[in-house]
JSON list of C-alpha atoms in Angstrom, two decimals:
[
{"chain": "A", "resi": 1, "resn": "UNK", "atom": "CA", "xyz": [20.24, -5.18, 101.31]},
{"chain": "A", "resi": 2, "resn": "UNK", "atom": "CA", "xyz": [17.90, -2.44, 100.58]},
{"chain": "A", "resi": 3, "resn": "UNK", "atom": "CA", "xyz": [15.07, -4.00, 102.64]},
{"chain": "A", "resi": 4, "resn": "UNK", "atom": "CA", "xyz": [17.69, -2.53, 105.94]},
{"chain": "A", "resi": 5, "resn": "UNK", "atom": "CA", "xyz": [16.92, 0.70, 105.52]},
{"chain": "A", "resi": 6, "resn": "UNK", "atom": "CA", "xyz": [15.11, 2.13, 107.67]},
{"chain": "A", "resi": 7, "resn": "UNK", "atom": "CA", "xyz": [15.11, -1.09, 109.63]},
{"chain": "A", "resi": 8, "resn": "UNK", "atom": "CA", "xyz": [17.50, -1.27, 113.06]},
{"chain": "A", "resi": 9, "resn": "UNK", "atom": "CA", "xyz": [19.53, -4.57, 113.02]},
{"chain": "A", "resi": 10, "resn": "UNK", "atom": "CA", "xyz": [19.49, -5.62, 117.58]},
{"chain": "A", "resi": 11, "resn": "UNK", "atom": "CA", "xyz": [21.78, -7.50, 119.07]},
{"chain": "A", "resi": 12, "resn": "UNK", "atom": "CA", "xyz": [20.18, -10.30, 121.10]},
{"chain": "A", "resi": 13, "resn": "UNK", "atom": "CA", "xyz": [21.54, -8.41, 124.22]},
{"chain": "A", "resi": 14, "resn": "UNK", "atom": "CA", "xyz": [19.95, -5.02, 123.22]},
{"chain": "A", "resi": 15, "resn": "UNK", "atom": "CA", "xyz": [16.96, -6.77, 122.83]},
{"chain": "A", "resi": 16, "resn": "UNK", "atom": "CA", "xyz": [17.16, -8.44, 126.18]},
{"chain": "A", "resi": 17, "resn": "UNK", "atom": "CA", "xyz": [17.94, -5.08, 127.52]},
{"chain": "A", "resi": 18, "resn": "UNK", "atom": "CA", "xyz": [15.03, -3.43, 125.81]},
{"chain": "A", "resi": 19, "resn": "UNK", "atom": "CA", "xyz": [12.51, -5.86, 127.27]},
{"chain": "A", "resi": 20, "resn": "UNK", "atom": "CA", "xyz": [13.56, -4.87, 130.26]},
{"chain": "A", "resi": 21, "resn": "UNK", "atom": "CA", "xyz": [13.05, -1.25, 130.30]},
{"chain": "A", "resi": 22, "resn": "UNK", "atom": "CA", "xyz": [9.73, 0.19, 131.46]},
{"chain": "A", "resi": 23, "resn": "UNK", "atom": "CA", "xyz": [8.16, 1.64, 128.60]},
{"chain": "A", "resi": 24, "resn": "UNK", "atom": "CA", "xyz": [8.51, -1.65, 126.68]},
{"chain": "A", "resi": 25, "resn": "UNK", "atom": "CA", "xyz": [7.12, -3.34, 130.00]},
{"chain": "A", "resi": 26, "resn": "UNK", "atom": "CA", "xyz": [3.75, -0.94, 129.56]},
{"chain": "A", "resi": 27, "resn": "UNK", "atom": "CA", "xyz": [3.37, -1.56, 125.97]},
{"chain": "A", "resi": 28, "resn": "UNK", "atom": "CA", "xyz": [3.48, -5.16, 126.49]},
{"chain": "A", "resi": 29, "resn": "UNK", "atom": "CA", "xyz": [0.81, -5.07, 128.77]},
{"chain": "A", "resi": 30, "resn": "UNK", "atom": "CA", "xyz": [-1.13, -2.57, 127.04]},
{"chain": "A", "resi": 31, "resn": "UNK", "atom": "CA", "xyz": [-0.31, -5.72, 123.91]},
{"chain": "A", "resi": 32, "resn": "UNK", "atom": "CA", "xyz": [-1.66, -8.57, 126.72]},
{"chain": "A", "resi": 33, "resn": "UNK", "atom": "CA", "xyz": [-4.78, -6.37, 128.04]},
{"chain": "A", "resi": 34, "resn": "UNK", "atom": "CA", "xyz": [-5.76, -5.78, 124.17]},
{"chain": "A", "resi": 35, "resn": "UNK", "atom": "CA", "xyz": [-5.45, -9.64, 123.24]},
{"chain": "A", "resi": 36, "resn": "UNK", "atom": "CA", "xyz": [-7.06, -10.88, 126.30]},
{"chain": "A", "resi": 37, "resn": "UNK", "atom": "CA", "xyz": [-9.97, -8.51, 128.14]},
{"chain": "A", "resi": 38, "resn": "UNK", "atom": "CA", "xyz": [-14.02, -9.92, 127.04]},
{"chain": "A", "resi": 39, "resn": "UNK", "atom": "CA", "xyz": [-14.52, -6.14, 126.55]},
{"chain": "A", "resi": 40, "resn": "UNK", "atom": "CA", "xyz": [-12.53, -5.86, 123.34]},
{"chain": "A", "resi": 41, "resn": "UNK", "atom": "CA", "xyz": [-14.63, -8.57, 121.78]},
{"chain": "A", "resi": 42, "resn": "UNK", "atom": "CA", "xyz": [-18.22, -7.03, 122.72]},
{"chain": "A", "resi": 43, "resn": "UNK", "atom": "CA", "xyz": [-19.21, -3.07, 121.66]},
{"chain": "A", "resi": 44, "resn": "UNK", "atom": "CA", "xyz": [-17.13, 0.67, 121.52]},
{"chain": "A", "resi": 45, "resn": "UNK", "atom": "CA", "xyz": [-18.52, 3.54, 122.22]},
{"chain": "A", "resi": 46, "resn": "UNK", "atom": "CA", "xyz": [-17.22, 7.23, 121.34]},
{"chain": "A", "resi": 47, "resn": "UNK", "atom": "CA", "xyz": [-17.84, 9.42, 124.26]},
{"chain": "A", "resi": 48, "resn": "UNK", "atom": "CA", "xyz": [-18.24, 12.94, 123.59]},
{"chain": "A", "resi": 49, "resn": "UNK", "atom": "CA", "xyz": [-15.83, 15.22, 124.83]},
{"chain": "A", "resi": 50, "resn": "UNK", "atom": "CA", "xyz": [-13.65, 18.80, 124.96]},
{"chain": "A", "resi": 51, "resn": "UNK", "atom": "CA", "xyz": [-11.30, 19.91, 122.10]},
{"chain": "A", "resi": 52, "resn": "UNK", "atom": "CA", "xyz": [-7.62, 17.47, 122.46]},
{"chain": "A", "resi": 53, "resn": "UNK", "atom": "CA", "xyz": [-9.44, 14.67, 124.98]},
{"chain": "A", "resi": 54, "resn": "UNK", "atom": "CA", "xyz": [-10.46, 11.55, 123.55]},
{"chain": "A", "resi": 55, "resn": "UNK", "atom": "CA", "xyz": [-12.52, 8.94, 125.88]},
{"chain": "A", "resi": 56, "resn": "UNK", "atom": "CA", "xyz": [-13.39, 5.54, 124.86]},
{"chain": "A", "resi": 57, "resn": "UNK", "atom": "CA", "xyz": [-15.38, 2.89, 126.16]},
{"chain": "A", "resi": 58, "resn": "UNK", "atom": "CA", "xyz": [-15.43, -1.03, 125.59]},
{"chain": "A", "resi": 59, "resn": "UNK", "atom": "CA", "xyz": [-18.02, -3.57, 126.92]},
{"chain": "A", "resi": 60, "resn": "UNK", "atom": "CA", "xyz": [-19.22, -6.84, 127.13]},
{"chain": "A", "resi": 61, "resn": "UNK", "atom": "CA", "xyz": [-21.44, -8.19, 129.68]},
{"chain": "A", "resi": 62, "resn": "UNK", "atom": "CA", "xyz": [-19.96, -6.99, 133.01]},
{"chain": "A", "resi": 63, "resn": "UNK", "atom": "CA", "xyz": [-16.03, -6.33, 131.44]},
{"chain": "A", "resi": 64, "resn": "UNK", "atom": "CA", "xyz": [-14.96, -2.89, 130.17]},
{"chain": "A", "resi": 65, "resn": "UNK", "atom": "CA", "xyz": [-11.88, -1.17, 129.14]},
{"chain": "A", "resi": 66, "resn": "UNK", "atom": "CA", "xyz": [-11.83, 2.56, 128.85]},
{"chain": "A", "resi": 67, "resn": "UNK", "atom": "CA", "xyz": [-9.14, 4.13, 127.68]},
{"chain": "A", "resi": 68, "resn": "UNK", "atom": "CA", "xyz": [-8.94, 8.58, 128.39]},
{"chain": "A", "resi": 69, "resn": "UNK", "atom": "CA", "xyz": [-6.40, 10.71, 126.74]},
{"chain": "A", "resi": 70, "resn": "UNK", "atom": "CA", "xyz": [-5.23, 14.63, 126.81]},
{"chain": "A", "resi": 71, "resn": "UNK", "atom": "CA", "xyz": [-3.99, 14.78, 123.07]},
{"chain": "A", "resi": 72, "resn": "UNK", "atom": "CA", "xyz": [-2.57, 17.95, 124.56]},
{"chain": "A", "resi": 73, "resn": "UNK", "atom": "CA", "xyz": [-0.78, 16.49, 127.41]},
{"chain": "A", "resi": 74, "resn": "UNK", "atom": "CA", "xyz": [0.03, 13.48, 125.68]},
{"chain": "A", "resi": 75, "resn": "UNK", "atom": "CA", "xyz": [-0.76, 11.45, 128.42]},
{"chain": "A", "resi": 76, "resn": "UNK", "atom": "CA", "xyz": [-3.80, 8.60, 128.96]},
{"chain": "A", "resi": 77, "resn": "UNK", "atom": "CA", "xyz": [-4.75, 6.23, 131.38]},
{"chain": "A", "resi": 78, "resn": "UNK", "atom": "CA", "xyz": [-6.59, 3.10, 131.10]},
{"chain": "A", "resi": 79, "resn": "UNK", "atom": "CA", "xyz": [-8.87, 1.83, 133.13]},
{"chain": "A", "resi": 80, "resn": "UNK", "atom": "CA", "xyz": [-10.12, -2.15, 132.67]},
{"chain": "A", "resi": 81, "resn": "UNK", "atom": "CA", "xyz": [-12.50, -4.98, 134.84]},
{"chain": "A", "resi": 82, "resn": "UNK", "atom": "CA", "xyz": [-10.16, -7.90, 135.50]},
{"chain": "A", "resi": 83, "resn": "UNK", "atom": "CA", "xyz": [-12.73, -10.66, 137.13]},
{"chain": "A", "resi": 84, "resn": "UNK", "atom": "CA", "xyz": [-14.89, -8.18, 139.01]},
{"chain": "A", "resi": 85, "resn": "UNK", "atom": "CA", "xyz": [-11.68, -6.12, 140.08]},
{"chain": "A", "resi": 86, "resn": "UNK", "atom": "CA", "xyz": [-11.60, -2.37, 138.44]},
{"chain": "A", "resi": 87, "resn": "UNK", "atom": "CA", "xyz": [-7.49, -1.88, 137.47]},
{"chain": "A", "resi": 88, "resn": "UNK", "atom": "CA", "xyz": [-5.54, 0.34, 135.75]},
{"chain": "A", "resi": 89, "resn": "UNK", "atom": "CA", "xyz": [-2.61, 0.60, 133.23]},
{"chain": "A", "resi": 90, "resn": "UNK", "atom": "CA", "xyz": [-0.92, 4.43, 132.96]}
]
């Protein structure tokens, strides 16, 4: 129908396959680290920065996420307080 578009139409097994592939791995735990870190539920903060980087900060009580990224670069890391431990997701 015309709602298939611009829509891809997966086989169960390319699915399966997709899941398994590493860029779907990181953006399911980017997906898990959103949904389930305290810092995402207390305050943001906007850090000031050089032209193309962006740097931002989450917190609550002792959890943060911070998440810095070269816009030029395209690349990021994230950095996050998982009970008491400092860890990262690149």
């Amino acid at each position: 129908g015309h709602k298939e578009i611009n829509r891809t139409t997966l086989s169960l097994e390319a699915i399966r396959a997709g899941l398994k592939t590493k860029v779907v791995q990181q953006q399911l735990d980017m997906i898990r680290l959103r949904n389930t870190a305290a810092a995402f539920s207390g305050t943001v903060e906007f850090v000031e920065t050089t032209v193309g980087q962006l740097h931002i900060i989450w917190r609550k009580e002792a959890s943060f996420a911070k998440l810095e990224a070269d816009l030029m670069t395209h690349t990021f890391s994230i950095l996050y307080s998982d009970s008491g431990i400092t860890k990262s997701l690149r």
